[in-house]
PDB file of C-alpha atoms in Angstrom:
ATOM      1  CA  MET A   1      -0.120   0.391   0.035  1.00  0.00           C
ATOM      2  CA  ASP A   2       1.213   3.565  -1.143  1.00  0.00           C
ATOM      3  CA  THR A   3       1.249   5.692   2.085  1.00  0.00           C
ATOM      4  CA  LEU A   4       2.005   8.772   0.421  1.00  0.00           C
ATOM      5  CA  SER A   5      -1.303   8.796  -1.464  1.00  0.00           C
ATOM      6  CA  TYR A   6      -3.318   9.478   1.672  1.00  0.00           C
ATOM      7  CA  LYS A   7      -2.912  12.645   3.196  1.00  0.00           C
ATOM      8  CA  THR A   8      -4.467  15.180   5.517  1.00  0.00           C
ATOM      9  CA  VAL A   9      -6.125  18.171   3.925  1.00  0.00           C
ATOM     10  CA  SER A  10      -5.953  21.017   6.719  1.00  0.00           C
ATOM     11  CA  ALA A  11      -8.377  23.862   5.738  1.00  0.00           C
ATOM     12  CA  ASN A  12      -6.859  27.482   5.336  1.00  0.00           C
ATOM     13  CA  ALA A  13      -8.369  30.678   4.786  1.00  0.00           C
ATOM     14  CA  ALA A  14      -8.220  30.463   0.917  1.00  0.00           C
ATOM     15  CA  THR A  15      -9.817  27.310   0.617  1.00  0.00           C
ATOM     16  CA  VAL A  16     -12.780  27.638   3.554  1.00  0.00           C
ATOM     17  CA  ASN A  17     -16.292  28.424   2.188  1.00  0.00           C
ATOM     18  CA  LYS A  18     -17.864  30.523   4.750  1.00  0.00           C
ATOM     19  CA  GLU A  19     -22.003  30.719   4.674  1.00  0.00           C
ATOM     20  CA  TRP A  20     -24.328  32.442   6.213  1.00  0.00           C
ATOM     21  CA  VAL A  21     -27.068  31.387   8.096  1.00  0.00           C
ATOM     22  CA  VAL A  22     -30.389  32.176  10.336  1.00  0.00           C
ATOM     23  CA  VAL A  23     -31.260  30.475  13.528  1.00  0.00           C
ATOM     24  CA  ASP A  24     -34.447  30.859  15.013  1.00  0.00           C
ATOM     25  CA  ALA A  25     -34.289  31.112  19.046  1.00  0.00           C
ATOM     26  CA  THR A  26     -37.888  31.141  19.647  1.00  0.00           C
ATOM     27  CA  ASP A  27     -38.867  29.087  22.542  1.00  0.00           C
ATOM     28  CA  GLN A  28     -35.414  27.631  22.642  1.00  0.00           C
ATOM     29  CA  VAL A  29     -33.541  27.133  25.753  1.00  0.00           C
ATOM     30  CA  LEU A  30     -30.653  29.583  25.780  1.00  0.00           C
ATOM     31  CA  GLY A  31     -27.855  27.381  26.477  1.00  0.00           C
ATOM     32  CA  ARG A  32     -28.841  24.385  24.246  1.00  0.00           C
ATOM     33  CA  LEU A  33     -29.340  26.488  21.737  1.00  0.00           C
ATOM     34  CA  CYS A  34     -25.909  28.830  22.106  1.00  0.00           C
ATOM     35  CA  ALA A  35     -24.027  25.319  22.225  1.00  0.00           C
ATOM     36  CA  LYS A  36     -25.105  24.685  18.779  1.00  0.00           C
ATOM     37  CA  VAL A  37     -24.744  28.136  17.508  1.00  0.00           C
ATOM     38  CA  ALA A  38     -20.785  27.869  19.056  1.00  0.00           C
ATOM     39  CA  LYS A  39     -20.535  24.791  17.190  1.00  0.00           C
ATOM     40  CA  ILE A  40     -21.619  26.203  13.756  1.00  0.00           C
ATOM     41  CA  LEU A  41     -19.079  29.302  14.111  1.00  0.00           C
ATOM     42  CA  ARG A  42     -16.515  26.855  14.943  1.00  0.00           C
ATOM     43  CA  GLY A  43     -17.325  25.009  11.764  1.00  0.00           C
ATOM     44  CA  LYS A  44     -17.607  21.378  13.531  1.00  0.00           C
ATOM     45  CA  TYR A  45     -20.515  20.495  11.527  1.00  0.00           C
ATOM     46  CA  LYS A  46     -18.193  20.805   8.122  1.00  0.00           C
ATOM     47  CA  PRO A  47     -16.126  17.920   6.939  1.00  0.00           C
ATOM     48  CA  ASN A  48     -13.134  20.083   6.806  1.00  0.00           C
ATOM     49  CA  PHE A  49     -12.848  21.352  10.057  1.00  0.00           C
ATOM     50  CA  THR A  50      -9.307  22.482  11.317  1.00  0.00           C
ATOM     51  CA  PRO A  51      -8.812  23.436  14.830  1.00  0.00           C
ATOM     52  CA  HIS A  52      -6.712  26.238  14.512  1.00  0.00           C
ATOM     53  CA  VAL A  53      -8.915  28.183  11.494  1.00  0.00           C
ATOM     54  CA  ASP A  54     -11.870  30.301  11.022  1.00  0.00           C
ATOM     55  CA  CYS A  55     -14.046  27.768   8.937  1.00  0.00           C
ATOM     56  CA  GLY A  56     -17.036  28.021  10.644  1.00  0.00           C
ATOM     57  CA  ASP A  57     -19.909  29.973   9.423  1.00  0.00           C
ATOM     58  CA  ASN A  58     -21.579  33.416   9.795  1.00  0.00           C
ATOM     59  CA  VAL A  59     -24.754  33.250  12.223  1.00  0.00           C
ATOM     60  CA  ILE A  60     -27.920  35.322  12.369  1.00  0.00           C
ATOM     61  CA  ILE A  61     -30.099  34.739  15.397  1.00  0.00           C
ATOM     62  CA  ILE A  62     -33.142  36.249  15.335  1.00  0.00           C
ATOM     63  CA  ASN A  63     -36.456  36.384  17.456  1.00  0.00           C
ATOM     64  CA  ALA A  64     -33.911  36.865  20.637  1.00  0.00           C
ATOM     65  CA  ASP A  65     -36.443  38.114  23.126  1.00  0.00           C
ATOM     66  CA  LYS A  66     -38.200  35.015  22.934  1.00  0.00           C
ATOM     67  CA  VAL A  67     -35.771  32.681  24.192  1.00  0.00           C
ATOM     68  CA  VAL A  68     -36.242  30.520  27.401  1.00  0.00           C
ATOM     69  CA  LEU A  69     -34.411  29.873  30.451  1.00  0.00           C
ATOM     70  CA  THR A  70     -35.536  26.666  32.535  1.00  0.00           C
ATOM     71  CA  GLY A  71     -36.456  27.131  36.179  1.00  0.00           C
ATOM     72  CA  LYS A  72     -36.066  30.406  37.900  1.00  0.00           C
ATOM     73  CA  LYS A  73     -32.849  31.602  36.145  1.00  0.00           C
ATOM     74  CA  TRP A  74     -34.046  34.678  34.981  1.00  0.00           C
ATOM     75  CA  THR A  75     -33.951  36.291  38.115  1.00  0.00           C
ATOM     76  CA  ASP A  76     -31.627  33.760  40.336  1.00  0.00           C
ATOM     77  CA  ARG A  77     -28.424  33.014  38.130  1.00  0.00           C
ATOM     78  CA  GLN A  78     -25.798  35.508  38.470  1.00  0.00           C
ATOM     79  CA  TYR A  79     -23.264  37.103  35.869  1.00  0.00           C
ATOM     80  CA  VAL A  80     -20.118  38.214  37.577  1.00  0.00           C
ATOM     81  CA  ARG A  81     -17.984  40.953  36.066  1.00  0.00           C
ATOM     82  CA  TYR A  82     -15.128  43.207  37.697  1.00  0.00           C
ATOM     83  CA  THR A  83     -14.144  46.734  36.499  1.00  0.00           C
ATOM     84  CA  GLY A  84     -10.410  46.655  38.062  1.00  0.00           C
ATOM     85  CA  TYR A  85     -11.226  48.701  40.804  1.00  0.00           C
ATOM     86  CA  PRO A  86     -11.467  47.776  44.636  1.00  0.00           C
ATOM     87  CA  GLY A  87     -14.833  47.104  45.321  1.00  0.00           C
ATOM     88  CA  GLY A  88     -15.627  46.918  41.890  1.00  0.00           C
ATOM     89  CA  GLN A  89     -17.727  43.584  41.448  1.00  0.00           C
ATOM     90  CA  ARG A  90     -20.632  43.911  39.523  1.00  0.00           C
ATOM     91  CA  PHE A  91     -23.922  41.495  39.625  1.00  0.00           C
ATOM     92  CA  THR A  92     -25.734  41.040  36.677  1.00  0.00           C
ATOM     93  CA  THR A  93     -28.839  38.439  36.003  1.00  0.00           C
ATOM     94  CA  PRO A  94     -29.853  37.396  32.751  1.00  0.00           C
ATOM     95  CA  ALA A  95     -33.346  39.521  32.845  1.00  0.00           C
ATOM     96  CA  GLU A  96     -31.083  42.799  32.919  1.00  0.00           C
ATOM     97  CA  MET A  97     -29.175  41.524  30.297  1.00  0.00           C
ATOM     98  CA  GLN A  98     -32.087  40.831  28.384  1.00  0.00           C
ATOM     99  CA  ALA A  99     -33.699  44.402  28.994  1.00  0.00           C
ATOM    100  CA  LYS A 100     -30.394  45.735  28.540  1.00  0.00           C
ATOM    101  CA  SER A 101     -30.610  44.345  24.710  1.00  0.00           C
ATOM    102  CA  LEU A 102     -33.523  46.649  23.875  1.00  0.00           C
ATOM    103  CA  ASN A 103     -31.672  49.855  25.140  1.00  0.00           C
ATOM    104  CA  LYS A 104     -30.984  52.103  21.764  1.00  0.00           C
ATOM    105  CA  HIS A 105     -27.626  52.621  22.932  1.00  0.00           C
ATOM    106  CA  ILE A 106     -26.677  48.862  22.326  1.00  0.00           C
ATOM    107  CA  LYS A 107     -25.159  48.562  18.909  1.00  0.00           C
ATOM    108  CA  PRO A 108     -27.588  46.275  16.399  1.00  0.00           C
ATOM    109  CA  GLY A 109     -26.891  42.687  16.203  1.00  0.00           C
ATOM    110  CA  MET A 110     -24.635  43.450  19.823  1.00  0.00           C
ATOM    111  CA  HIS A 111     -27.139  41.280  22.591  1.00  0.00           C
ATOM    112  CA  PRO A 112     -25.366  40.982  25.708  1.00  0.00           C
ATOM    113  CA  LEU A 113     -27.029  37.984  26.974  1.00  0.00           C
ATOM    114  CA  PHE A 114     -26.146  35.893  23.938  1.00  0.00           C
ATOM    115  CA  LEU A 115     -22.554  37.098  23.534  1.00  0.00           C
ATOM    116  CA  HIS A 116     -21.766  36.348  27.008  1.00  0.00           C
ATOM    117  CA  VAL A 117     -23.173  32.933  26.732  1.00  0.00           C
ATOM    118  CA  ILE A 118     -21.687  32.245  23.450  1.00  0.00           C
ATOM    119  CA  LYS A 119     -18.537  33.500  24.443  1.00  0.00           C
ATOM    120  CA  GLY A 120     -17.884  31.157  27.069  1.00  0.00           C
ATOM    121  CA  MET A 121     -18.432  28.272  24.594  1.00  0.00           C
ATOM    122  CA  LEU A 122     -15.547  29.561  22.314  1.00  0.00           C
ATOM    123  CA  PRO A 123     -11.854  29.045  22.613  1.00  0.00           C
ATOM    124  CA  LYS A 124     -10.357  31.511  25.397  1.00  0.00           C
ATOM    125  CA  ASN A 125      -7.687  33.246  22.707  1.00  0.00           C
ATOM    126  CA  LYS A 126      -7.653  35.395  19.356  1.00  0.00           C
ATOM    127  CA  LEU A 127      -9.560  32.457  17.319  1.00  0.00           C
ATOM    128  CA  GLY A 128     -12.173  32.824  20.001  1.00  0.00           C
ATOM    129  CA  ALA A 129     -12.509  36.780  19.692  1.00  0.00           C
ATOM    130  CA  LYS A 130     -12.397  36.491  16.072  1.00  0.00           C
ATOM    131  CA  LEU A 131     -15.374  33.817  15.751  1.00  0.00           C
ATOM    132  CA  LEU A 132     -17.624  36.246  18.013  1.00  0.00           C
ATOM    133  CA  LYS A 133     -17.658  38.511  15.452  1.00  0.00           C
ATOM    134  CA  ASN A 134     -19.489  36.135  13.222  1.00  0.00           C
ATOM    135  CA  VAL A 135     -22.617  36.008  15.235  1.00  0.00           C
ATOM    136  CA  TYR A 136     -25.604  38.681  14.936  1.00  0.00           C
ATOM    137  CA  VAL A 137     -28.450  38.805  17.404  1.00  0.00           C
ATOM    138  CA  TYR A 138     -31.416  40.494  16.625  1.00  0.00           C
ATOM    139  CA  ASN A 139     -34.736  40.917  19.035  1.00  0.00           C
ATOM    140  CA  GLY A 140     -37.193  40.461  16.238  1.00  0.00           C
ATOM    141  CA  GLY A 141     -37.700  38.679  13.197  1.00  0.00           C
ATOM    142  CA  GLU A 142     -35.835  41.274  11.019  1.00  0.00           C
ATOM    143  CA  HIS A 143     -32.346  41.422  10.060  1.00  0.00           C
ATOM    144  CA  PRO A 144     -30.255  43.670   7.734  1.00  0.00           C
ATOM    145  CA  HIS A 145     -28.214  40.911   6.160  1.00  0.00           C
ATOM    146  CA  GLU A 146     -30.749  39.981   3.159  1.00  0.00           C
ATOM    147  CA  ALA A 147     -27.631  40.786   0.638  1.00  0.00           C
ATOM    148  CA  GLN A 148     -25.849  37.905   1.768  1.00  0.00           C
ATOM    149  CA  GLN A 149     -28.740  35.716   0.983  1.00  0.00           C
ATOM    150  CA  PRO A 150     -28.527  33.654   4.253  1.00  0.00           C
ATOM    151  CA  LYS A 151     -30.066  30.096   4.443  1.00  0.00           C
ATOM    152  CA  VAL A 152     -32.745  29.210   7.037  1.00  0.00           C
ATOM    153  CA  ILE A 153     -31.755  26.258   9.405  1.00  0.00           C
ATOM    154  CA  ASP A 154     -33.343  24.044  11.827  1.00  0.00           C
ATOM    155  CA  ILE A 155     -31.445  24.168  15.078  1.00  0.00           C
ATOM    156  CA  ASN A 156     -33.293  21.615  16.275  1.00  0.00           C
ATOM    157  CA  LYS A 157     -32.130  19.136  13.384  1.00  0.00           C
ATOM    158  CA  LEU A 158     -28.202  19.412  14.353  1.00  0.00           C
ATOM    159  CA  LYS A 159     -26.620  17.381  17.670  1.00  0.00           C
TER     160      LYS A 159
END
């Protein structure tokens, strides 16, 4: 058997084909939805997945205001951040982050709750920061990315 005929082909920036996909978050559990979105962003559903390359798709999440959290997590769960100053520990609940997404000062497509959850599921390096820029989250059913011709996928069909 000629072993040189079998070679592993790694994807690079020139060979990757990135697509745009739309995911509907209506009545989806937040953590389960974001775990699947993180896998789409990494490109793990593609046959040419390469761990050190951005080979995932661009994801548009619509109806983010209709997402579900089980139990009393809307009020009981707390996310912690630190300002860098003494006594600067700040606590936020998912309900407060969801309300902040309706604020007009937040840049469109930047939903604080979804970005926080998805960021925790991506690699903690430069690639993870780059991948987080490929997700856009909108509260309503409308999004300004029609020019990219995104395809709608059913997130429940993915594992």
